[in-house]
Each structure stands twice: as structure tokens, then as C-alpha cells.
Amino acid sequence: MVLQGDNMAPTLTTQITRKMDQTIQPPLLMNAMVLEQSCSRLLHQRIPVPIPSPYQVLIKVAACAICRTDLHIIDGDLKQPKLPLVPGHQIVGEVISRGTLVTDIAVGQLVGVSWLGYTCGDCGYCRKGLENLCDHAQFTGYHLDGGYAEYAVADHRYCFPLPMEHGGSFGAPLLCAGLTGYRSYTMLPTEAKNIGIYGFGGAGHILIQVAINHGKSVCAFTRPGDHSAQEFARRYGAAWAGDSTAPAPFLLDAAIIFAPVGELVVKALQDTVKGGTIICGGIHMSDIPSLPYQLLWGERSIKSVANLTRKDGQALLALARELSFQTQTHPYPLHQANEALDHLRNGDINGVAVLIN
Ligand SMILES: [Zn+2]
Ligand SMILES: [Zn+2]
């Protein structure tokens, strides 16, 4: 498994030193970027280092990738976040201490923490293996404090042990950009050959590597005129890349929409063959305009993907060990989280912004 951050400054690479089974005493206070209220800038604060509960581990955060969902939480599109909140749900770091009931993760282990922070295990969805739909789920960086900080706690049952080469910024984008993209991809019919990706960024550039490995052909649709993103998609192997307003160069078997733009559902239906599948891969999307039934007719289907299961995470991380992924990361120091969020909001980032400690 090789992960490369194309433009990762070596001086910012976080070195993780192993101290297996040796609990490290954390400081009392840490730096964190905190959301005090929705629709406001994050505040750089010194707050207490969290103390792990019996089921939690304390993680020294090495890197936390920024996801578009963070923007939706900060901008108020997703309602009722925990406040004040430390956002961030693509955390990579070293376990430095653990709760009294944690036995399966050693101190010194590198772990990843994703969006899925807790599920009840008891509701109808959990019992059917659909923990991503759990009625009582709690999500990292939304209901639970996340990784825009020097330290974070997480329930050990929702941590993914990572190999050391996933340290620093390299593995962080896998934990949501990778997982969301992968769950969306697994919703496609296996026989789908020509796939459209609408909104080619963090998720798209990881997913395309899986798709190409499976012999698929990918067309990438970007914001109109975003030649930089189109070039980025071609560099990652897109057979075609162009404006989202342009017709697909040929009819697609399936489409995955990552951009939070409802109009793209209509566009994707126009671009797909009869029997085609449209997957909406984002947690938030603007309203889908009304559309002529003729576009849906022909047994086309539209489906959303919600959250992820731990099985998705295990499958993607196992795949990551098989394939030689590359991730394009843009490192920012923790205190520049607002600038990184602005760059993502404005479409200035090809790849994934990652906060580095
Ligand atoms: Zn449940
Ligand atoms: Zn995410």
C-alpha cells in the first residue's frame, strides 16, 4: 500500500513515534478550532484535553482531513450540531491512552476515526446490518467532538486500526472521502461500465482509482469552466472531463453525484442509458427541480447513500492495502482551518485539505 500526498511538504509530515502499551500523559489544555454557533467562523481556543470514558481511546491527532460535510455543519445546512463543537471526522492519530474497558486497541496504535461515531446496535436498522441508518446514531464532528484539535476521544468500537504508512496526512482522506465514495460505488450495478462522477474532488479522486482498477471508464463533470479540476480528473485517469452543463460524450451506465447541487440529478438522468442508476453520494443537496417523468422512465433509478457502516470502512481499507492509491492532499496548520474551509467552499482545492498538527 502506497499513499502519496502529491504536494505534501516534507517538513509538515507528522512523525508518529510508537510507544506501544505505554500510556502518555497528555497536557491539560489543547489547541482546537471550535464552532460556537452555526454560520460563524471557527474560533482558535485553548480547551481541556478530553478524558476518555471507559469505552473510548484518547488520540493524539496527527491529521484531520476536511470534508464538504464539515462545511454543511458550519454553514447551518445540517441542523442541530452539538455546540460548541470541534468539527472534523477524518482523523488519523496515535492512541495515547484508553478507557478501562478497551482491550482491543493498544496504546501506540495508529487509528482512523470516521463519521460514524456511535450506533445503538439495537434498533431495527442496526439489527438488519444497516447501522448507517441507525435511529440513534451519533456522528463525529457533528454530535461528537471531532479532530480539528490536537487531541480527540473516540469509541474504540468505531476506530479503524491503520498501518503506519497511513500516518500523517496520507490516510486521512480515506476516512470519509474514500469511504463515502466507496459506499456510493458499491451501490452501482457491478456490470456498469461507463460511470459519470459529478463533482470531482476528494471522493472522486479516490473512487476513480477503484473504478479504473475494476476496468471501468469514468467521465468527470466539474463546475463549468473549472479547467483545473478537469485536468486533475484526467490526471487521475478520467476518460473524459468537462463542464457539468455539457452533455456526456456518450450515454453512461451509472452516475454518482458528489456535488451538493440538485440540478445535477436531472442532468445525470439525461446522461444515462435506460436502466441506469444515479447515486447521490452527499449528505446534503439543494432541492432537486421537478423533471419530466420521461427522464426517469426506462427503469432509471435514483438512490441516496447515507453515512457508512464499519464494514464499508474495513472493505475500503482492505482494498487500500491491495491497490496503490494516491491521495492529493493540501496541508494546513490547525489554526488555518477557516482558510482551508474557505478554499474548499470556493472550489479552490483539487483533492483534500488536511489539517496537520
Ligand atoms: Zn441503531
Ligand atoms: Zn465526510
Tab-separated table of C-alpha atoms and ligand atoms in Angstrom:
chain	number	residue	atom	x	y	z
A	1	MET	CA	0.000	0.000	0.000
A	2	VAL	CA	1.471	3.295	-1.047
A	3	LEU	CA	-0.258	6.549	-0.351
A	4	GLN	CA	1.255	9.721	-1.628
A	5	GLY	CA	0.321	13.286	-0.861
A	6	ASP	CA	1.364	14.865	-4.127
A	7	ASN	CA	2.148	18.252	-2.698
A	8	MET	CA	2.805	17.353	0.896
A	9	ALA	CA	5.596	19.496	2.275
A	10	PRO	CA	8.026	17.075	3.926
A	11	THR	CA	8.548	19.428	6.833
A	12	LEU	CA	4.869	19.140	7.708
A	13	THR	CA	4.783	15.369	7.705
A	14	THR	CA	3.795	14.349	11.184
A	15	GLN	CA	6.097	11.810	12.656
A	16	ILE	CA	4.371	9.284	14.838
A	17	THR	CA	6.557	7.680	17.415
A	18	ARG	CA	5.476	4.312	18.685
A	19	LYS	CA	5.300	3.775	22.391
A	20	MET	CA	3.339	0.570	22.393
A	21	ASP	CA	1.362	-0.006	25.567
A	22	GLN	CA	2.929	2.966	27.237
A	23	THR	CA	0.265	5.473	28.246
A	24	ILE	CA	1.364	9.021	27.567
A	25	GLN	CA	0.262	11.717	29.937
A	26	PRO	CA	-1.428	14.409	27.853
A	27	PRO	CA	-1.335	18.079	28.765
A	28	LEU	CA	-4.385	19.595	30.459
A	29	LEU	CA	-5.168	22.007	27.635
A	30	MET	CA	-5.010	21.747	23.860
A	31	ASN	CA	-5.410	23.918	20.790
A	32	ALA	CA	-8.690	23.407	18.975
A	33	MET	CA	-10.781	25.094	16.309
A	34	VAL	CA	-14.246	25.467	17.791
A	35	LEU	CA	-17.658	26.218	16.294
A	36	GLU	CA	-19.534	28.260	18.900
A	37	GLN	CA	-22.626	28.786	16.742
A	38	SER	CA	-23.771	27.816	13.267
A	39	CYS	CA	-22.887	30.127	10.373
A	40	SER	CA	-19.849	31.593	12.136
A	41	ARG	CA	-16.091	31.355	11.788
A	42	LEU	CA	-14.311	28.741	13.854
A	43	LEU	CA	-12.528	30.133	16.898
A	44	HIS	CA	-8.993	29.135	17.829
A	45	GLN	CA	-9.293	28.210	21.502
A	46	ARG	CA	-7.389	26.527	24.300
A	47	ILE	CA	-9.764	23.944	25.733
A	48	PRO	CA	-9.358	20.965	28.083
A	49	VAL	CA	-7.974	17.769	26.582
A	50	PRO	CA	-10.921	15.315	26.683
A	51	ILE	CA	-10.770	12.436	29.135
A	52	PRO	CA	-11.700	9.062	27.615
A	53	SER	CA	-14.739	7.257	29.000
A	54	PRO	CA	-14.397	3.500	29.688
A	55	TYR	CA	-15.192	2.719	26.004
A	56	GLN	CA	-13.073	5.452	24.475
A	57	VAL	CA	-9.485	5.967	23.453
A	58	LEU	CA	-7.612	9.258	23.597
A	59	ILE	CA	-5.947	10.026	20.286
A	60	LYS	CA	-3.118	12.445	19.617
A	61	VAL	CA	-4.375	13.817	16.317
A	62	ALA	CA	-1.740	13.817	13.596
A	63	ALA	CA	-4.024	14.880	10.760
A	64	CYS	CA	-7.685	15.580	10.160
A	65	ALA	CA	-8.945	15.890	6.611
A	66	ILE	CA	-11.644	18.413	5.810
A	67	CYS	CA	-14.867	17.171	4.247
A	68	ARG	CA	-17.639	19.061	2.496
A	69	THR	CA	-19.934	17.827	5.263
A	70	ASP	CA	-17.920	19.991	7.683
A	71	LEU	CA	-18.958	22.971	5.576
A	72	HIS	CA	-22.610	21.899	5.709
A	73	ILE	CA	-22.410	21.691	9.514
A	74	ILE	CA	-20.593	25.005	9.928
A	75	ASP	CA	-22.824	26.776	7.394
A	76	GLY	CA	-26.009	25.547	9.076
A	77	ASP	CA	-27.213	23.235	6.273
A	78	LEU	CA	-27.121	20.359	8.759
A	79	LYS	CA	-29.189	21.270	11.771
A	80	GLN	CA	-28.654	20.955	15.499
A	81	PRO	CA	-24.957	20.168	15.789
A	82	LYS	CA	-23.512	19.788	19.261
A	83	LEU	CA	-22.427	23.280	20.322
A	84	PRO	CA	-19.797	24.296	20.999
A	85	LEU	CA	-18.342	21.765	18.567
A	86	VAL	CA	-14.909	20.652	17.445
A	87	PRO	CA	-15.615	19.645	13.813
A	88	GLY	CA	-13.739	17.036	11.797
A	89	HIS	CA	-14.445	13.399	11.016
A	90	GLN	CA	-11.430	12.143	9.082
A	91	ILE	CA	-8.987	11.744	11.942
A	92	VAL	CA	-5.674	9.939	11.911
A	93	GLY	CA	-3.642	9.725	15.063
A	94	GLU	CA	-1.958	7.641	17.692
A	95	VAL	CA	-3.787	6.201	20.685
A	96	ILE	CA	-2.062	7.572	23.772
A	97	SER	CA	-4.405	6.270	26.460
A	98	ARG	CA	-7.536	4.200	26.664
A	99	GLY	CA	-10.596	3.687	28.817
A	100	THR	CA	-10.776	0.902	31.339
A	101	LEU	CA	-12.935	-1.324	29.088
A	102	VAL	CA	-10.792	-1.006	25.948
A	103	THR	CA	-8.701	-4.093	25.328
A	104	ASP	CA	-8.610	-4.453	21.536
A	105	ILE	CA	-6.591	-1.335	20.700
A	106	ALA	CA	-3.142	-0.854	22.167
A	107	VAL	CA	-1.608	2.404	23.222
A	108	GLY	CA	0.687	3.398	20.357
A	109	GLN	CA	-1.661	2.012	17.699
A	110	LEU	CA	-2.318	4.292	14.726
A	111	VAL	CA	-6.074	4.604	14.220
A	112	GLY	CA	-8.521	6.325	11.941
A	113	VAL	CA	-11.823	7.812	13.070
A	114	SER	CA	-14.603	8.424	10.579
A	115	TRP	CA	-18.073	9.987	10.503
A	116	LEU	CA	-19.774	7.014	12.184
A	117	GLY	CA	-19.102	7.651	15.869
A	118	TYR	CA	-21.753	5.559	17.597
A	119	THR	CA	-24.760	3.363	16.807
A	120	CYS	CA	-27.212	1.767	19.227
A	121	GLY	CA	-26.883	-1.806	17.957
A	122	ASP	CA	-30.497	-2.390	18.930
A	123	CYS	CA	-32.836	-0.538	16.576
A	124	GLY	CA	-34.425	-2.216	13.553
A	125	TYR	CA	-31.764	-0.848	11.211
A	126	CYS	CA	-28.844	-1.926	13.364
A	127	ARG	CA	-30.350	-5.408	13.687
A	128	LYS	CA	-30.554	-5.656	9.896
A	129	GLY	CA	-26.887	-4.719	9.468
A	130	LEU	CA	-27.810	-1.205	8.365
A	131	GLU	CA	-26.054	0.673	11.137
A	132	ASN	CA	-25.540	3.556	8.722
A	133	LEU	CA	-29.289	4.205	9.114
A	134	CYS	CA	-29.387	3.771	12.922
A	135	ASP	CA	-32.124	5.824	14.552
A	136	HIS	CA	-29.796	6.787	17.383
A	137	ALA	CA	-26.506	7.209	15.536
A	138	GLN	CA	-24.023	9.845	16.598
A	139	PHE	CA	-21.608	11.294	14.117
A	140	THR	CA	-18.072	12.509	14.697
A	141	GLY	CA	-17.622	16.237	14.321
A	142	TYR	CA	-21.417	16.754	14.427
A	143	HIS	CA	-22.904	15.152	17.545
A	144	LEU	CA	-19.484	14.309	18.985
A	145	ASP	CA	-16.369	16.451	19.067
A	146	GLY	CA	-14.031	15.663	16.196
A	147	GLY	CA	-10.500	16.157	15.016
A	148	TYR	CA	-9.924	19.886	14.443
A	149	ALA	CA	-7.816	19.743	17.588
A	150	GLU	CA	-4.596	18.354	18.993
A	151	TYR	CA	-6.406	15.523	20.808
A	152	ALA	CA	-9.702	13.699	20.357
A	153	VAL	CA	-11.566	10.868	22.032
A	154	ALA	CA	-13.412	8.165	20.106
A	155	ASP	CA	-15.326	4.996	20.948
A	156	HIS	CA	-12.856	2.181	20.331
A	157	ARG	CA	-15.536	0.133	18.527
A	158	TYR	CA	-15.638	2.763	15.774
A	159	CYS	CA	-11.884	3.229	15.346
A	160	PHE	CA	-10.101	1.634	12.405
A	161	PRO	CA	-6.599	0.362	13.160
A	162	LEU	CA	-4.317	1.704	10.427
A	163	PRO	CA	-0.899	0.605	9.205
A	164	MET	CA	1.858	3.093	9.902
A	165	GLU	CA	2.109	4.187	6.260
A	166	HIS	CA	-1.339	5.769	6.639
A	167	GLY	CA	0.093	8.230	9.140
A	168	GLY	CA	0.389	11.970	8.688
A	169	SER	CA	-1.932	13.404	6.088
A	170	PHE	CA	-1.849	10.448	3.724
A	171	GLY	CA	-4.524	8.232	5.225
A	172	ALA	CA	-6.920	10.904	6.472
A	173	PRO	CA	-8.790	11.404	3.164
A	174	LEU	CA	-9.640	7.717	3.069
A	175	LEU	CA	-11.802	8.048	6.165
A	176	CYS	CA	-14.665	9.925	4.552
A	177	ALA	CA	-13.757	10.973	1.020
A	178	GLY	CA	-12.666	7.384	0.460
A	179	LEU	CA	-15.415	5.690	2.439
A	180	THR	CA	-18.280	7.787	1.086
A	181	GLY	CA	-17.021	7.316	-2.434
A	182	TYR	CA	-16.632	3.611	-1.898
A	183	ARG	CA	-20.111	3.080	-0.409
A	184	SER	CA	-21.552	5.022	-3.349
A	185	TYR	CA	-19.564	2.899	-5.755
A	186	THR	CA	-20.772	-0.339	-4.174
A	187	MET	CA	-24.373	0.796	-4.821
A	188	LEU	CA	-23.763	0.694	-8.579
A	189	PRO	CA	-24.666	-2.407	-10.572
A	190	THR	CA	-21.460	-4.406	-10.977
A	191	GLU	CA	-21.989	-4.554	-14.741
A	192	ALA	CA	-21.979	-0.735	-15.066
A	193	LYS	CA	-19.032	0.048	-17.316
A	194	ASN	CA	-19.263	3.747	-18.101
A	195	ILE	CA	-19.622	5.804	-14.945
A	196	GLY	CA	-20.095	9.531	-14.506
A	197	ILE	CA	-18.794	11.356	-11.439
A	198	TYR	CA	-20.467	14.724	-10.891
A	199	GLY	CA	-18.294	16.897	-8.677
A	200	PHE	CA	-14.752	15.589	-8.879
A	201	GLY	CA	-12.886	16.292	-5.651
A	202	GLY	CA	-11.852	14.385	-2.557
A	203	ALA	CA	-14.165	11.424	-3.016
A	204	GLY	CA	-13.904	11.365	-6.795
A	205	HIS	CA	-10.152	11.200	-6.981
A	206	ILE	CA	-10.032	8.163	-4.668
A	207	LEU	CA	-13.058	6.407	-6.138
A	208	ILE	CA	-11.781	6.699	-9.714
A	209	GLN	CA	-8.742	4.648	-8.736
A	210	VAL	CA	-11.004	1.823	-7.550
A	211	ALA	CA	-13.195	2.086	-10.655
A	212	ILE	CA	-10.287	2.032	-13.086
A	213	ASN	CA	-8.828	-0.952	-11.268
A	214	HIS	CA	-12.143	-2.696	-11.953
A	215	GLY	CA	-11.914	-1.861	-15.652
A	216	LYS	CA	-14.486	0.952	-15.597
A	217	SER	CA	-14.387	4.073	-17.703
A	218	VAL	CA	-15.039	7.319	-15.825
A	219	CYS	CA	-16.342	10.663	-17.065
A	220	ALA	CA	-15.778	13.553	-14.653
A	221	PHE	CA	-18.123	16.544	-14.545
A	222	THR	CA	-16.966	19.708	-12.771
A	223	ARG	CA	-18.180	23.232	-12.153
A	224	PRO	CA	-18.488	24.931	-15.581
A	225	GLY	CA	-15.143	26.380	-16.629
A	226	ASP	CA	-13.149	24.685	-13.856
A	227	HIS	CA	-10.360	23.561	-16.164
A	228	SER	CA	-8.069	22.924	-13.228
A	229	ALA	CA	-10.463	20.322	-11.772
A	230	GLN	CA	-10.911	18.803	-15.230
A	231	GLU	CA	-7.163	18.472	-15.662
A	232	PHE	CA	-6.993	16.984	-12.161
A	233	ALA	CA	-9.580	14.359	-13.176
A	234	ARG	CA	-7.702	13.497	-16.376
A	235	ARG	CA	-4.506	13.116	-14.371
A	236	TYR	CA	-6.283	10.524	-12.232
A	237	GLY	CA	-7.394	8.619	-15.316
A	238	ALA	CA	-10.762	10.082	-16.350
A	239	ALA	CA	-11.610	9.073	-19.901
A	240	TRP	CA	-13.340	12.425	-20.318
A	241	ALA	CA	-13.623	15.524	-18.166
A	242	GLY	CA	-15.728	18.597	-18.801
A	243	ASP	CA	-18.328	21.055	-17.599
A	244	SER	CA	-21.317	19.669	-15.711
A	245	THR	CA	-23.517	21.569	-18.178
A	246	ALA	CA	-22.025	19.738	-21.175
A	247	PRO	CA	-23.696	16.564	-22.416
A	248	ALA	CA	-21.862	13.359	-21.597
A	249	PRO	CA	-19.671	12.273	-24.523
A	250	PHE	CA	-21.633	9.005	-24.614
A	251	LEU	CA	-24.517	7.600	-22.589
A	252	LEU	CA	-23.446	6.458	-19.131
A	253	ASP	CA	-24.477	3.261	-17.369
A	254	ALA	CA	-24.451	4.920	-13.967
A	255	ALA	CA	-23.669	8.178	-12.233
A	256	ILE	CA	-22.503	9.245	-8.783
A	257	ILE	CA	-23.217	12.805	-7.704
A	258	PHE	CA	-20.919	14.256	-5.050
A	259	ALA	CA	-21.593	17.945	-5.720
A	260	PRO	CA	-24.442	19.222	-3.475
A	261	VAL	CA	-26.418	20.517	-6.458
A	262	GLY	CA	-29.923	19.160	-7.049
A	263	GLU	CA	-29.949	20.164	-10.732
A	264	LEU	CA	-27.265	17.551	-11.325
A	265	VAL	CA	-29.786	14.773	-10.646
A	266	VAL	CA	-31.743	15.915	-13.678
A	267	LYS	CA	-28.560	16.258	-15.713
A	268	ALA	CA	-27.358	12.799	-14.703
A	269	LEU	CA	-30.697	11.287	-15.761
A	270	GLN	CA	-30.263	12.929	-19.158
A	271	ASP	CA	-26.789	11.429	-19.443
A	272	THR	CA	-27.661	7.800	-18.579
A	273	VAL	CA	-28.930	4.828	-20.517
A	274	LYS	CA	-32.241	3.098	-19.849
A	275	GLY	CA	-31.893	1.094	-16.674
A	276	GLY	CA	-29.211	3.499	-15.476
A	277	THR	CA	-28.546	4.161	-11.790
A	278	ILE	CA	-27.999	7.564	-10.207
A	279	ILE	CA	-26.394	7.631	-6.768
A	280	CYS	CA	-26.493	10.804	-4.674
A	281	GLY	CA	-23.367	10.490	-2.554
A	282	GLY	CA	-23.560	13.646	-0.428
A	283	ILE	CA	-25.236	14.210	2.925
A	284	HIS	CA	-26.780	17.468	1.775
A	285	MET	CA	-28.041	18.619	-1.609
A	286	SER	CA	-30.029	21.616	-2.818
A	287	ASP	CA	-33.587	20.876	-3.908
A	288	ILE	CA	-33.994	18.655	-6.929
A	289	PRO	CA	-36.022	20.516	-9.573
A	290	SER	CA	-39.179	18.958	-10.965
A	291	LEU	CA	-38.471	16.892	-14.011
A	292	PRO	CA	-40.390	15.244	-16.835
A	293	TYR	CA	-41.286	11.666	-15.991
A	294	GLN	CA	-39.815	10.693	-19.354
A	295	LEU	CA	-36.332	11.235	-17.858
A	296	LEU	CA	-36.911	8.721	-15.085
A	297	TRP	CA	-38.894	6.323	-17.216
A	298	GLY	CA	-36.924	3.490	-18.795
A	299	GLU	CA	-36.239	1.944	-15.394
A	300	ARG	CA	-33.706	4.526	-14.378
A	301	SER	CA	-33.328	4.756	-10.624
A	302	ILE	CA	-32.178	7.385	-8.146
A	303	LYS	CA	-30.807	6.420	-4.762
A	304	SER	CA	-29.070	8.251	-1.943
A	305	VAL	CA	-26.202	6.959	0.124
A	306	ALA	CA	-26.365	7.716	3.825
A	307	ASN	CA	-23.350	7.591	6.118
A	308	LEU	CA	-21.341	4.383	6.239
A	309	THR	CA	-21.056	1.119	8.085
A	310	ARG	CA	-17.975	-0.229	9.786
A	311	LYS	CA	-17.977	-2.976	7.149
A	312	ASP	CA	-17.617	-0.322	4.443
A	313	GLY	CA	-14.599	1.021	6.274
A	314	GLN	CA	-12.992	-2.371	6.662
A	315	ALA	CA	-13.607	-3.178	2.972
A	316	LEU	CA	-12.162	0.090	1.682
A	317	LEU	CA	-9.125	-0.090	3.949
A	318	ALA	CA	-8.504	-3.687	2.861
A	319	LEU	CA	-8.754	-2.540	-0.749
A	320	ALA	CA	-6.343	0.280	0.027
A	321	ARG	CA	-3.821	-2.317	1.112
A	322	GLU	CA	-4.243	-4.159	-2.207
A	323	LEU	CA	-4.151	-1.199	-4.535
A	324	SER	CA	-1.617	1.555	-4.796
A	325	PHE	CA	-3.803	4.598	-4.179
A	326	GLN	CA	-2.603	8.122	-4.383
A	327	THR	CA	-4.270	10.917	-2.484
A	328	GLN	CA	-3.739	14.558	-3.280
A	329	THR	CA	-3.617	16.457	-0.041
A	330	HIS	CA	-3.196	20.123	0.768
A	331	PRO	CA	-1.786	20.561	4.261
A	332	TYR	CA	-2.805	23.434	6.513
A	333	PRO	CA	-1.737	24.055	10.089
A	334	LEU	CA	-4.634	23.593	12.523
A	335	HIS	CA	-5.073	27.310	13.196
A	336	GLN	CA	-5.698	27.921	9.479
A	337	ALA	CA	-8.842	25.772	9.411
A	338	ASN	CA	-11.026	28.726	8.388
A	339	GLU	CA	-8.792	29.467	5.411
A	340	ALA	CA	-8.866	25.797	4.377
A	341	LEU	CA	-12.667	25.748	4.661
A	342	ASP	CA	-12.895	28.899	2.540
A	343	HIS	CA	-10.720	27.322	-0.123
A	344	LEU	CA	-12.945	24.243	-0.200
A	345	ARG	CA	-16.106	26.372	-0.249
A	346	ASN	CA	-14.765	28.391	-3.193
A	347	GLY	CA	-13.722	25.310	-5.164
A	348	ASP	CA	-10.042	26.282	-4.963
A	349	ILE	CA	-8.846	22.835	-3.892
A	350	ASN	CA	-8.252	19.851	-6.132
A	351	GLY	CA	-8.032	16.937	-3.736
A	352	VAL	CA	-8.412	17.136	0.015
A	353	ALA	CA	-7.432	19.824	2.525
A	354	VAL	CA	-5.879	18.310	5.634
A	355	LEU	CA	-5.232	19.965	8.984
A	356	ILE	CA	-1.866	18.921	10.354
A	357	ASN	CA	-0.622	19.083	13.908
B	1	ZN	ZN	-29.431	1.553	15.905
B	2	ZN	ZN	-17.299	13.488	5.337
